[in-house]
Amino acid sequence: MTDFTYVKGSDGVATITWDVPGKSMNVMSLAGFAELDAHIDTALADPTVKGVIITSGKADFAGGMDLNVIARMKEEGGAQAAKAVFDGVMAMHVILRKIERAGMDPKTLKGGKPIVAALPGTGLGIGLELPLACHRIFVADNPKARIGLPEIMVGIFPGGGGTTRLVRKLGAMAAAPFLLEGKLSDPKAAKAAGIIDEVVPSADLLTRARAWVLAASDADLVKPWDAKGYKMPGGTPYHPAGFMTFVGASAMVLGQTMGVYPAAKALLSAVYEGAMVPFDTALKIEARWFTSVMMNPSSGAMIRSLFINKGALEKGANRPDAPDQTVKKLGVIGAGMMGAGIAYVAANAGIAVVLVDATQEAADRGKAHSEGILDKGIARRKVTVEKKAEVLARITATTDYAALAGCDLIVEAVFEDPKVKAAVTAKVEAAVGADCIFATNTSTLPITELARASTHPDQFIGIHFFSPVDKMALVEIIRGKATGARAVAKALDFVRQIRKTPIVVNDARFFYANRCIIPYLNEGARLLAEGVEPALIENAAKLVGMPLGPLQLVDETSIDLGVKIAKATKAAMGADYPDDTSDAVLFWMADQGRLGRKNGAGFYAYDAQGKRTGLWEGLEAHFPHASPQPDLTEVQHRLLFAQVLEAVRALEDGVLTDIREGDVGAILGWGFAPWSGGPFSWLDMIGAARAVEICDGLTVTHGPRFTAPALLRDMASKGEQFYTRFAATPKAA
Ligand code: NAD
C-alpha cells in the first residue's frame, strides 16, 4: 500500500502523485509523510531530475491530516506525550523545509530544484500546508474546490508550517481570516488573496506546472522569507503598523472566543512570537504552541467530537444492518418553514421531491423558499443559474397526494397537532407503496403515539430537523417503540445524502436536544426572576462558550413558542411540573407583547432594522436587582448543569444510547460550549467527583433540579469517566 508514487519523466521532471488507496480523499498519515520524504530525497539526489511536481491521483488534492495520527502520537508518548507530539511535528517541519529549500546552497540560495504543487481540487489543512512549502502552487479552475486551513474549527491550528508560512506570505492582518476563522476559498478567491499562485484550466494543470518547473530560475525558488531583507507584509509587532494589527487582533480574538478556545490564543501567540524571529525559529515556536494546544484537554475533546466522532456518525456508526436505503423520491407534507427547508436540502442533494400542502399557493410558497436560497447563492457566486434550474426542476409543488406515488420516504412537517398529523398519515399511506417509510418532523409529540395512526408502525420514525434547515447540521432521528431497523437505516441514509450529521435517539418527551436546551432557557429565566442582572446572566453564558445567552436564545426562538411549549408540558406533566418560576417570566413577557426578535421586542430591545440594541431596560423595573449578586462561577454552573444533567438523565433513561451522539448532538444541535467537546466530554474534564460536589452545593441552594443523577454518583465513587465507562457503546439495534 503506497500513498505516493514517483515517476520520472523523460524531460527530467519527476511527478509525485498522492493517491491514498481505498479512500475518496487523500489524508496525510505518518507513513505517507515518510513516503513523500523518501521520494523527495530520491529527486534531490538524482542529478537527472530537474524538478518535481507534487499532485494528486484523485479529483481533489487532500482533505488534511489524519487527526487520529496526532491523537495517537500523544497516546503513544505516554508520560512523554508533549515531547512525542513536539518531535512528531518537528519531523514534519524538517520534511516540508527540505522541500522549500530543495537542495539549494543556504548561503548563495542557488542550485535548488523547483518543486511545485499542482492541485486538481480541494486542498485543506496539510493539503495546503504542503503546497505552501512548494515553490509555486497551481490549482485547477474547479469552482467546487476549497482551499484553506480549517484546523481552528476542530480546536487546533495549522501546525504543519501553515501558520508561519501564511503569515509571512500575506501578513498577519490578511492571513487572519484564514487562520483564525478557518475561512475556505474557491481557487479564484484563493489566488486573489495571494494564498495560491495560479488558477489554470483542469486539462492544463500538469502541463502548466511542468512548463514552470522547466523554466524556473534560481531566484524563482527563493521564498521571500529566505531572501535577504525580507519584511513581513503589514509589519512585525514592533513596526507601528504591525503593532496596530496585533493589538487589534488580540482584542478581536478574545472578543470572539471569550478566551475559552485555547487554539485561537495559541495561534495568535505563535504568530506574534514567530514574527520577531528568523523563519526556522518561528517554525519551532509554532510547533511548541501546537503541542501546547494538543496537550490541552479542550483540543482533544474537540477533535474527538467534531472530527473523529462526527465523522463516525456520518459514516453510519449506529446504522443497523439493512440493505442500502438511498432515497430516490421524497415526499414532504407541509410546505411551511420546516417543510420548505427540507424540500430544498433534499432537492439540492439530487433527490426528486414532491412538496405537498393544503393549498397550491402554500405549496408554491414552499418551493419559492428554495428559489430564494438559490438566488442568494447566485448573488454570492456560489450557485450557477443552471444549478438553480436543476434543483428547482426536482421539486414538484402540489396539493395532490396522488403525486406521492413511488415515494420511498415521506417527511411530514404539518402543524404540530396530533389530529392533523394522524389525518395526513392516513392520506399518505393510501397514496404510497406498502414499503414507503414515513417520518414525522414533530418537535414535541411522542413518535410512538403518532405511529398509532400508521398501518405500518415499524415503518414510522421521527426525523427531527432544526431551524433553519439549510444551515443547521444536526438531524435527530427518533425511534418510536415500534420503529423497525429499516426505517432507521432509511433515515440515516437520507441524512447522509443531504450531508448532515445524524444522531439516533429513543422516544421521550423533547427527544434529546430540546430536552437539554429547555432547562438552559428556563434557568436563564429563573435567574432573572431572582433578580440576577440580565447582563450577568448573558455574559456568564458567553464567557463559558455558549454562543448565545439564554435570554437571547429565547428571543431568537420566540417567547410565544416558549409559552406554548410550557403550557403543553405542564398539561402533560401535571403536579410534577417543575418550571412555574421561569414560566411566570415568559408569560409576563408575552403579556407585555414582547415576543422576541420576530416582533422587535423581547428580553432585548431592537431598532427599526431589527438589530439588537441591548437588554431591554424594562426588565429592571419588573425584576429588581438583588443584592448582592451571585458570583460569575455560580451563574455559569447553574447554566451548564441545567444542560448537562439533562444529558446524563437522557443517557440513564436510554433516550441516548451513545455518548458520542450526546456530545456531537449537543454542539451541533444547540451550540453547547464547543470548546468542551460536549456535555459528557466536559463532565470528564472536570471529573465526576467534582461534578457531584458542585451538584450537591447547587441542590442545597437552588433545589432538587440539580440533584446528581445516580449514574454520575456511581461514576464519582468509582473514579470513572464517561469515555472509559461507555467506551464500547454497543451498536444500536
Ligand atoms: P408551519 O406552520 O410554518 O408550516 C406547516 C405547514 O403545514 C403549513 O404550510 C400548512 O399549510 C401545512 N399544513 C397544515 N395542515 C396540512 C395538511 N393537512 N396537509 C398539507 N399541509 C398541511 O410550521 P413549521 O414551523 O414548518 O413546523 C412544521 C412541523 O415541524 C411541526 O410539527 C413542528 O413542530 C416541527 N418543527 C418545527 C421547528 C421550528 O423551528 N419551527 C423545528 C423542528 C420541528
PDB file of C-alpha atoms in Angstrom, residues 461-704:
ATOM      1  CA  ILE A 461     -39.989   7.182  12.569  1.00  0.00           C
ATOM      2  CA  GLY A 462     -39.074  10.697  13.702  1.00  0.00           C
ATOM      3  CA  ILE A 463     -36.651  12.773  11.636  1.00  0.00           C
ATOM      4  CA  HIS A 464     -36.266  15.995  13.562  1.00  0.00           C
ATOM      5  CA  PHE A 465     -34.655  18.875  11.701  1.00  0.00           C
ATOM      6  CA  PHE A 466     -33.531  22.099  13.301  1.00  0.00           C
ATOM      7  CA  SER A 467     -34.321  25.571  12.034  1.00  0.00           C
ATOM      8  CA  PRO A 468     -33.114  26.989   9.657  1.00  0.00           C
ATOM      9  CA  VAL A 469     -32.928  23.633   7.890  1.00  0.00           C
ATOM     10  CA  ASP A 470     -30.371  24.649   5.272  1.00  0.00           C
ATOM     11  CA  LYS A 471     -27.942  25.930   7.928  1.00  0.00           C
ATOM     12  CA  MET A 472     -28.284  23.531  10.852  1.00  0.00           C
ATOM     13  CA  ALA A 473     -26.031  20.485  10.559  1.00  0.00           C
ATOM     14  CA  LEU A 474     -27.736  18.175  13.040  1.00  0.00           C
ATOM     15  CA  VAL A 475     -30.665  15.848  12.365  1.00  0.00           C
ATOM     16  CA  GLU A 476     -32.148  13.919  15.268  1.00  0.00           C
ATOM     17  CA  ILE A 477     -33.597  10.557  14.304  1.00  0.00           C
ATOM     18  CA  ILE A 478     -36.132   9.216  16.786  1.00  0.00           C
ATOM     19  CA  ARG A 479     -37.069   5.592  17.172  1.00  0.00           C
ATOM     20  CA  GLY A 480     -40.616   5.012  18.371  1.00  0.00           C
ATOM     21  CA  LYS A 481     -41.362   1.822  20.328  1.00  0.00           C
ATOM     22  CA  ALA A 482     -42.388   0.018  17.142  1.00  0.00           C
ATOM     23  CA  THR A 483     -39.872   1.581  14.737  1.00  0.00           C
ATOM     24  CA  GLY A 484     -38.000  -1.088  12.797  1.00  0.00           C
ATOM     25  CA  ALA A 485     -34.388  -1.305  11.639  1.00  0.00           C
ATOM     26  CA  ARG A 486     -35.152  -0.490   8.008  1.00  0.00           C
ATOM     27  CA  ALA A 487     -36.786   2.787   8.989  1.00  0.00           C
ATOM     28  CA  VAL A 488     -33.676   3.760  10.985  1.00  0.00           C
ATOM     29  CA  ALA A 489     -31.425   2.797   8.076  1.00  0.00           C
ATOM     30  CA  LYS A 490     -33.615   4.805   5.702  1.00  0.00           C
ATOM     31  CA  ALA A 491     -33.430   7.892   7.897  1.00  0.00           C
ATOM     32  CA  LEU A 492     -29.645   7.551   8.238  1.00  0.00           C
ATOM     33  CA  ASP A 493     -29.133   7.047   4.515  1.00  0.00           C
ATOM     34  CA  PHE A 494     -31.296  10.109   3.846  1.00  0.00           C
ATOM     35  CA  VAL A 495     -29.304  12.232   6.295  1.00  0.00           C
ATOM     36  CA  ARG A 496     -26.110  11.058   4.663  1.00  0.00           C
ATOM     37  CA  GLN A 497     -27.463  12.037   1.227  1.00  0.00           C
ATOM     38  CA  ILE A 498     -28.222  15.563   2.397  1.00  0.00           C
ATOM     39  CA  ARG A 499     -24.769  15.728   4.059  1.00  0.00           C
ATOM     40  CA  LYS A 500     -25.904  16.417   7.583  1.00  0.00           C
ATOM     41  CA  THR A 501     -24.899  14.773  10.849  1.00  0.00           C
ATOM     42  CA  PRO A 502     -27.333  12.288  12.403  1.00  0.00           C
ATOM     43  CA  ILE A 503     -27.904  11.127  15.948  1.00  0.00           C
ATOM     44  CA  VAL A 504     -30.315   8.299  16.702  1.00  0.00           C
ATOM     45  CA  VAL A 505     -32.265   8.534  19.954  1.00  0.00           C
ATOM     46  CA  ASN A 506     -35.179   6.791  21.592  1.00  0.00           C
ATOM     47  CA  ASP A 507     -38.591   8.317  22.032  1.00  0.00           C
ATOM     48  CA  ALA A 508     -39.223  10.511  25.086  1.00  0.00           C
ATOM     49  CA  ARG A 509     -40.500  13.998  25.758  1.00  0.00           C
ATOM     50  CA  PHE A 510     -38.494  16.505  23.681  1.00  0.00           C
ATOM     51  CA  PHE A 511     -36.174  13.708  22.482  1.00  0.00           C
ATOM     52  CA  TYR A 512     -32.589  14.799  23.196  1.00  0.00           C
ATOM     53  CA  ALA A 513     -31.640  18.289  22.015  1.00  0.00           C
ATOM     54  CA  ASN A 514     -34.772  20.165  23.078  1.00  0.00           C
ATOM     55  CA  ARG A 515     -34.819  18.241  26.330  1.00  0.00           C
ATOM     56  CA  CYS A 516     -31.436  19.717  27.246  1.00  0.00           C
ATOM     57  CA  ILE A 517     -31.851  23.202  25.847  1.00  0.00           C
ATOM     58  CA  ILE A 518     -35.186  23.949  27.560  1.00  0.00           C
ATOM     59  CA  PRO A 519     -33.692  23.719  31.087  1.00  0.00           C
ATOM     60  CA  TYR A 520     -30.953  26.152  29.973  1.00  0.00           C
ATOM     61  CA  LEU A 521     -33.567  28.667  28.838  1.00  0.00           C
ATOM     62  CA  ASN A 522     -35.602  28.110  31.972  1.00  0.00           C
ATOM     63  CA  GLU A 523     -32.570  28.571  34.205  1.00  0.00           C
ATOM     64  CA  GLY A 524     -31.907  31.890  32.485  1.00  0.00           C
ATOM     65  CA  ALA A 525     -35.480  32.994  33.205  1.00  0.00           C
ATOM     66  CA  ARG A 526     -35.239  31.818  36.829  1.00  0.00           C
ATOM     67  CA  LEU A 527     -32.050  33.796  37.372  1.00  0.00           C
ATOM     68  CA  LEU A 528     -33.836  36.851  36.055  1.00  0.00           C
ATOM     69  CA  ALA A 529     -36.797  36.220  38.357  1.00  0.00           C
ATOM     70  CA  GLU A 530     -34.384  36.017  41.290  1.00  0.00           C
ATOM     71  CA  GLY A 531     -33.051  39.475  40.498  1.00  0.00           C
ATOM     72  CA  VAL A 532     -29.773  38.464  38.879  1.00  0.00           C
ATOM     73  CA  GLU A 533     -28.727  41.206  36.494  1.00  0.00           C
ATOM     74  CA  PRO A 534     -29.582  40.170  32.948  1.00  0.00           C
ATOM     75  CA  ALA A 535     -26.137  41.238  31.711  1.00  0.00           C
ATOM     76  CA  LEU A 536     -24.561  38.878  34.242  1.00  0.00           C
ATOM     77  CA  ILE A 537     -26.778  36.010  33.071  1.00  0.00           C
ATOM     78  CA  GLU A 538     -25.986  36.578  29.402  1.00  0.00           C
ATOM     79  CA  ASN A 539     -22.283  37.218  29.844  1.00  0.00           C
ATOM     80  CA  ALA A 540     -21.848  34.271  32.193  1.00  0.00           C
ATOM     81  CA  ALA A 541     -23.173  32.021  29.433  1.00  0.00           C
ATOM     82  CA  LYS A 542     -20.999  33.566  26.749  1.00  0.00           C
ATOM     83  CA  LEU A 543     -17.893  33.519  28.915  1.00  0.00           C
ATOM     84  CA  VAL A 544     -18.280  29.790  29.254  1.00  0.00           C
ATOM     85  CA  GLY A 545     -18.558  29.367  25.497  1.00  0.00           C
ATOM     86  CA  MET A 546     -22.299  29.282  24.852  1.00  0.00           C
ATOM     87  CA  PRO A 547     -22.850  31.092  21.539  1.00  0.00           C
ATOM     88  CA  LEU A 548     -25.978  32.817  22.854  1.00  0.00           C
ATOM     89  CA  GLY A 549     -27.057  33.699  26.356  1.00  0.00           C
ATOM     90  CA  PRO A 550     -30.325  32.063  27.460  1.00  0.00           C
ATOM     91  CA  LEU A 551     -32.335  35.286  27.208  1.00  0.00           C
ATOM     92  CA  GLN A 552     -31.113  35.983  23.691  1.00  0.00           C
ATOM     93  CA  LEU A 553     -31.854  32.403  22.687  1.00  0.00           C
ATOM     94  CA  VAL A 554     -35.433  32.742  23.935  1.00  0.00           C
ATOM     95  CA  ASP A 555     -35.743  35.937  21.906  1.00  0.00           C
ATOM     96  CA  GLU A 556     -34.468  34.125  18.802  1.00  0.00           C
ATOM     97  CA  THR A 557     -36.810  31.153  19.135  1.00  0.00           C
ATOM     98  CA  SER A 558     -39.687  33.437  20.202  1.00  0.00           C
ATOM     99  CA  ILE A 559     -41.346  33.908  23.542  1.00  0.00           C
ATOM    100  CA  ASP A 560     -44.790  32.783  22.406  1.00  0.00           C
ATOM    101  CA  LEU A 561     -43.331  29.436  21.290  1.00  0.00           C
ATOM    102  CA  GLY A 562     -41.849  29.116  24.782  1.00  0.00           C
ATOM    103  CA  VAL A 563     -45.252  29.882  26.315  1.00  0.00           C
ATOM    104  CA  LYS A 564     -46.931  27.309  24.076  1.00  0.00           C
ATOM    105  CA  ILE A 565     -44.424  24.584  24.931  1.00  0.00           C
ATOM    106  CA  ALA A 566     -44.581  25.433  28.652  1.00  0.00           C
ATOM    107  CA  LYS A 567     -48.391  25.167  28.700  1.00  0.00           C
ATOM    108  CA  ALA A 568     -48.421  21.879  26.791  1.00  0.00           C
ATOM    109  CA  THR A 569     -45.693  20.407  29.013  1.00  0.00           C
ATOM    110  CA  LYS A 570     -47.476  21.458  32.192  1.00  0.00           C
ATOM    111  CA  ALA A 571     -50.727  19.939  30.939  1.00  0.00           C
ATOM    112  CA  ALA A 572     -48.914  16.654  30.225  1.00  0.00           C
ATOM    113  CA  MET A 573     -46.884  16.527  33.463  1.00  0.00           C
ATOM    114  CA  GLY A 574     -49.453  17.798  35.940  1.00  0.00           C
ATOM    115  CA  ALA A 575     -48.238  18.101  39.527  1.00  0.00           C
ATOM    116  CA  ASP A 576     -44.658  17.079  38.664  1.00  0.00           C
ATOM    117  CA  TYR A 577     -44.164  20.156  36.524  1.00  0.00           C
ATOM    118  CA  PRO A 578     -41.055  21.982  37.826  1.00  0.00           C
ATOM    119  CA  ASP A 579     -40.919  25.227  35.904  1.00  0.00           C
ATOM    120  CA  ASP A 580     -43.556  27.623  37.255  1.00  0.00           C
ATOM    121  CA  THR A 581     -40.935  30.205  38.224  1.00  0.00           C
ATOM    122  CA  SER A 582     -39.499  30.520  34.744  1.00  0.00           C
ATOM    123  CA  ASP A 583     -42.943  30.310  33.155  1.00  0.00           C
ATOM    124  CA  ALA A 584     -44.022  33.360  35.135  1.00  0.00           C
ATOM    125  CA  VAL A 585     -41.225  35.288  33.431  1.00  0.00           C
ATOM    126  CA  LEU A 586     -42.176  34.077  29.961  1.00  0.00           C
ATOM    127  CA  PHE A 587     -45.904  34.642  30.477  1.00  0.00           C
ATOM    128  CA  TRP A 588     -45.269  38.162  31.738  1.00  0.00           C
ATOM    129  CA  MET A 589     -43.100  38.946  28.714  1.00  0.00           C
ATOM    130  CA  ALA A 590     -45.802  37.609  26.394  1.00  0.00           C
ATOM    131  CA  ASP A 591     -48.400  39.753  28.232  1.00  0.00           C
ATOM    132  CA  GLN A 592     -46.233  42.801  27.533  1.00  0.00           C
ATOM    133  CA  GLY A 593     -46.410  41.920  23.847  1.00  0.00           C
ATOM    134  CA  ARG A 594     -42.692  41.217  23.820  1.00  0.00           C
ATOM    135  CA  LEU A 595     -42.452  38.062  21.724  1.00  0.00           C
ATOM    136  CA  GLY A 596     -38.760  38.174  20.864  1.00  0.00           C
ATOM    137  CA  ARG A 597     -36.794  39.134  17.801  1.00  0.00           C
ATOM    138  CA  LYS A 598     -39.662  38.446  15.433  1.00  0.00           C
ATOM    139  CA  ASN A 599     -41.681  41.420  16.705  1.00  0.00           C
ATOM    140  CA  GLY A 600     -38.665  43.548  17.531  1.00  0.00           C
ATOM    141  CA  ALA A 601     -39.205  43.378  21.299  1.00  0.00           C
ATOM    142  CA  GLY A 602     -38.130  40.742  23.796  1.00  0.00           C
ATOM    143  CA  PHE A 603     -35.595  40.445  26.592  1.00  0.00           C
ATOM    144  CA  TYR A 604     -33.572  42.616  24.252  1.00  0.00           C
ATOM    145  CA  ALA A 605     -34.566  45.867  22.570  1.00  0.00           C
ATOM    146  CA  TYR A 606     -34.275  46.124  18.799  1.00  0.00           C
ATOM    147  CA  ASP A 607     -34.028  49.054  16.384  1.00  0.00           C
ATOM    148  CA  ALA A 608     -36.250  49.586  13.336  1.00  0.00           C
ATOM    149  CA  GLN A 609     -33.979  47.344  11.245  1.00  0.00           C
ATOM    150  CA  GLY A 610     -34.362  44.507  13.744  1.00  0.00           C
ATOM    151  CA  LYS A 611     -30.841  44.913  15.147  1.00  0.00           C
ATOM    152  CA  ARG A 612     -30.390  44.202  18.843  1.00  0.00           C
ATOM    153  CA  THR A 613     -29.558  47.396  20.680  1.00  0.00           C
ATOM    154  CA  GLY A 614     -29.097  45.978  24.184  1.00  0.00           C
ATOM    155  CA  LEU A 615     -31.013  44.352  27.009  1.00  0.00           C
ATOM    156  CA  TRP A 616     -34.497  45.820  27.418  1.00  0.00           C
ATOM    157  CA  GLU A 617     -34.481  48.479  30.097  1.00  0.00           C
ATOM    158  CA  GLY A 618     -37.948  47.471  31.336  1.00  0.00           C
ATOM    159  CA  LEU A 619     -36.528  44.248  32.796  1.00  0.00           C
ATOM    160  CA  GLU A 620     -35.051  46.005  35.813  1.00  0.00           C
ATOM    161  CA  ALA A 621     -38.337  47.590  36.909  1.00  0.00           C
ATOM    162  CA  HIS A 622     -40.116  44.243  36.935  1.00  0.00           C
ATOM    163  CA  PHE A 623     -37.194  42.125  38.180  1.00  0.00           C
ATOM    164  CA  PRO A 624     -35.364  44.446  40.610  1.00  0.00           C
ATOM    165  CA  HIS A 625     -31.703  43.611  41.016  1.00  0.00           C
ATOM    166  CA  ALA A 626     -30.915  41.542  44.061  1.00  0.00           C
ATOM    167  CA  SER A 627     -28.057  42.497  46.302  1.00  0.00           C
ATOM    168  CA  PRO A 628     -25.542  41.001  46.471  1.00  0.00           C
ATOM    169  CA  GLN A 629     -25.342  39.481  43.006  1.00  0.00           C
ATOM    170  CA  PRO A 630     -24.163  35.865  42.756  1.00  0.00           C
ATOM    171  CA  ASP A 631     -20.644  35.324  41.550  1.00  0.00           C
ATOM    172  CA  LEU A 632     -19.931  34.528  37.926  1.00  0.00           C
ATOM    173  CA  THR A 633     -18.947  30.907  38.507  1.00  0.00           C
ATOM    174  CA  GLU A 634     -22.159  30.111  40.317  1.00  0.00           C
ATOM    175  CA  VAL A 635     -24.248  31.504  37.470  1.00  0.00           C
ATOM    176  CA  GLN A 636     -22.150  29.533  34.989  1.00  0.00           C
ATOM    177  CA  HIS A 637     -22.530  26.338  36.977  1.00  0.00           C
ATOM    178  CA  ARG A 638     -26.295  26.767  37.072  1.00  0.00           C
ATOM    179  CA  LEU A 639     -26.489  27.359  33.327  1.00  0.00           C
ATOM    180  CA  LEU A 640     -24.175  24.479  32.433  1.00  0.00           C
ATOM    181  CA  PHE A 641     -25.508  21.924  34.893  1.00  0.00           C
ATOM    182  CA  ALA A 642     -29.069  22.664  33.783  1.00  0.00           C
ATOM    183  CA  GLN A 643     -27.997  21.236  30.421  1.00  0.00           C
ATOM    184  CA  VAL A 644     -25.501  18.521  31.245  1.00  0.00           C
ATOM    185  CA  LEU A 645     -27.586  16.907  33.975  1.00  0.00           C
ATOM    186  CA  GLU A 646     -30.391  16.556  31.471  1.00  0.00           C
ATOM    187  CA  ALA A 647     -27.940  14.928  29.051  1.00  0.00           C
ATOM    188  CA  VAL A 648     -26.888  12.474  31.758  1.00  0.00           C
ATOM    189  CA  ARG A 649     -30.532  11.728  32.568  1.00  0.00           C
ATOM    190  CA  ALA A 650     -31.205  11.137  28.859  1.00  0.00           C
ATOM    191  CA  LEU A 651     -28.405   8.570  28.941  1.00  0.00           C
ATOM    192  CA  GLU A 652     -29.728   6.971  32.120  1.00  0.00           C
ATOM    193  CA  ASP A 653     -33.235   6.812  30.639  1.00  0.00           C
ATOM    194  CA  GLY A 654     -31.982   5.147  27.475  1.00  0.00           C
ATOM    195  CA  VAL A 655     -33.013   8.064  25.248  1.00  0.00           C
ATOM    196  CA  LEU A 656     -29.365   8.394  24.331  1.00  0.00           C
ATOM    197  CA  THR A 657     -27.618   5.113  23.620  1.00  0.00           C
ATOM    198  CA  ASP A 658     -24.250   6.511  22.627  1.00  0.00           C
ATOM    199  CA  ILE A 659     -22.407   9.323  24.422  1.00  0.00           C
ATOM    200  CA  ARG A 660     -20.723  10.263  21.158  1.00  0.00           C
ATOM    201  CA  GLU A 661     -24.164  11.229  19.868  1.00  0.00           C
ATOM    202  CA  GLY A 662     -24.818  13.113  23.092  1.00  0.00           C
ATOM    203  CA  ASP A 663     -21.697  15.221  22.620  1.00  0.00           C
ATOM    204  CA  VAL A 664     -21.880  15.767  18.863  1.00  0.00           C
ATOM    205  CA  GLY A 665     -25.637  16.419  19.054  1.00  0.00           C
ATOM    206  CA  ALA A 666     -25.172  18.996  21.797  1.00  0.00           C
ATOM    207  CA  ILE A 667     -22.600  21.018  19.887  1.00  0.00           C
ATOM    208  CA  LEU A 668     -24.337  20.883  16.516  1.00  0.00           C
ATOM    209  CA  GLY A 669     -27.891  20.967  17.821  1.00  0.00           C
ATOM    210  CA  TRP A 670     -27.830  23.810  20.310  1.00  0.00           C
ATOM    211  CA  GLY A 671     -24.276  25.093  20.330  1.00  0.00           C
ATOM    212  CA  PHE A 672     -23.310  23.611  23.699  1.00  0.00           C
ATOM    213  CA  ALA A 673     -19.873  25.118  24.519  1.00  0.00           C
ATOM    214  CA  PRO A 674     -17.983  23.610  21.573  1.00  0.00           C
ATOM    215  CA  TRP A 675     -14.597  24.062  23.282  1.00  0.00           C
ATOM    216  CA  SER A 676     -15.652  21.405  25.792  1.00  0.00           C
ATOM    217  CA  GLY A 677     -16.332  18.682  23.228  1.00  0.00           C
ATOM    218  CA  GLY A 678     -19.908  18.371  24.555  1.00  0.00           C
ATOM    219  CA  PRO A 679     -21.616  17.687  27.902  1.00  0.00           C
ATOM    220  CA  PHE A 680     -20.052  14.265  28.504  1.00  0.00           C
ATOM    221  CA  SER A 681     -16.587  15.425  27.495  1.00  0.00           C
ATOM    222  CA  TRP A 682     -16.983  18.406  29.808  1.00  0.00           C
ATOM    223  CA  LEU A 683     -18.006  16.213  32.729  1.00  0.00           C
ATOM    224  CA  ASP A 684     -14.990  14.001  32.015  1.00  0.00           C
ATOM    225  CA  MET A 685     -12.799  17.082  32.024  1.00  0.00           C
ATOM    226  CA  ILE A 686     -13.899  18.263  35.444  1.00  0.00           C
ATOM    227  CA  GLY A 687     -14.332  14.708  36.759  1.00  0.00           C
ATOM    228  CA  ALA A 688     -17.469  13.021  38.065  1.00  0.00           C
ATOM    229  CA  ALA A 689     -16.465  13.596  41.709  1.00  0.00           C
ATOM    230  CA  ARG A 690     -16.155  17.360  41.236  1.00  0.00           C
ATOM    231  CA  ALA A 691     -19.382  17.412  39.229  1.00  0.00           C
ATOM    232  CA  VAL A 692     -21.241  15.663  42.062  1.00  0.00           C
ATOM    233  CA  GLU A 693     -19.749  18.057  44.581  1.00  0.00           C
ATOM    234  CA  ILE A 694     -20.980  21.058  42.549  1.00  0.00           C
ATOM    235  CA  CYS A 695     -24.416  19.475  42.124  1.00  0.00           C
ATOM    236  CA  ASP A 696     -24.700  18.844  45.864  1.00  0.00           C
ATOM    237  CA  GLY A 697     -23.904  22.503  46.541  1.00  0.00           C
ATOM    238  CA  LEU A 698     -26.391  23.728  43.936  1.00  0.00           C
ATOM    239  CA  THR A 699     -29.080  21.378  45.259  1.00  0.00           C
ATOM    240  CA  VAL A 700     -28.791  22.882  48.722  1.00  0.00           C
ATOM    241  CA  THR A 701     -29.053  26.459  47.473  1.00  0.00           C
ATOM    242  CA  HIS A 702     -31.265  26.085  44.437  1.00  0.00           C
ATOM    243  CA  GLY A 703     -33.293  22.935  44.749  1.00  0.00           C
ATOM    244  CA  PRO A 704     -33.608  19.340  43.610  1.00  0.00           C
TER     245      PRO A 704
END
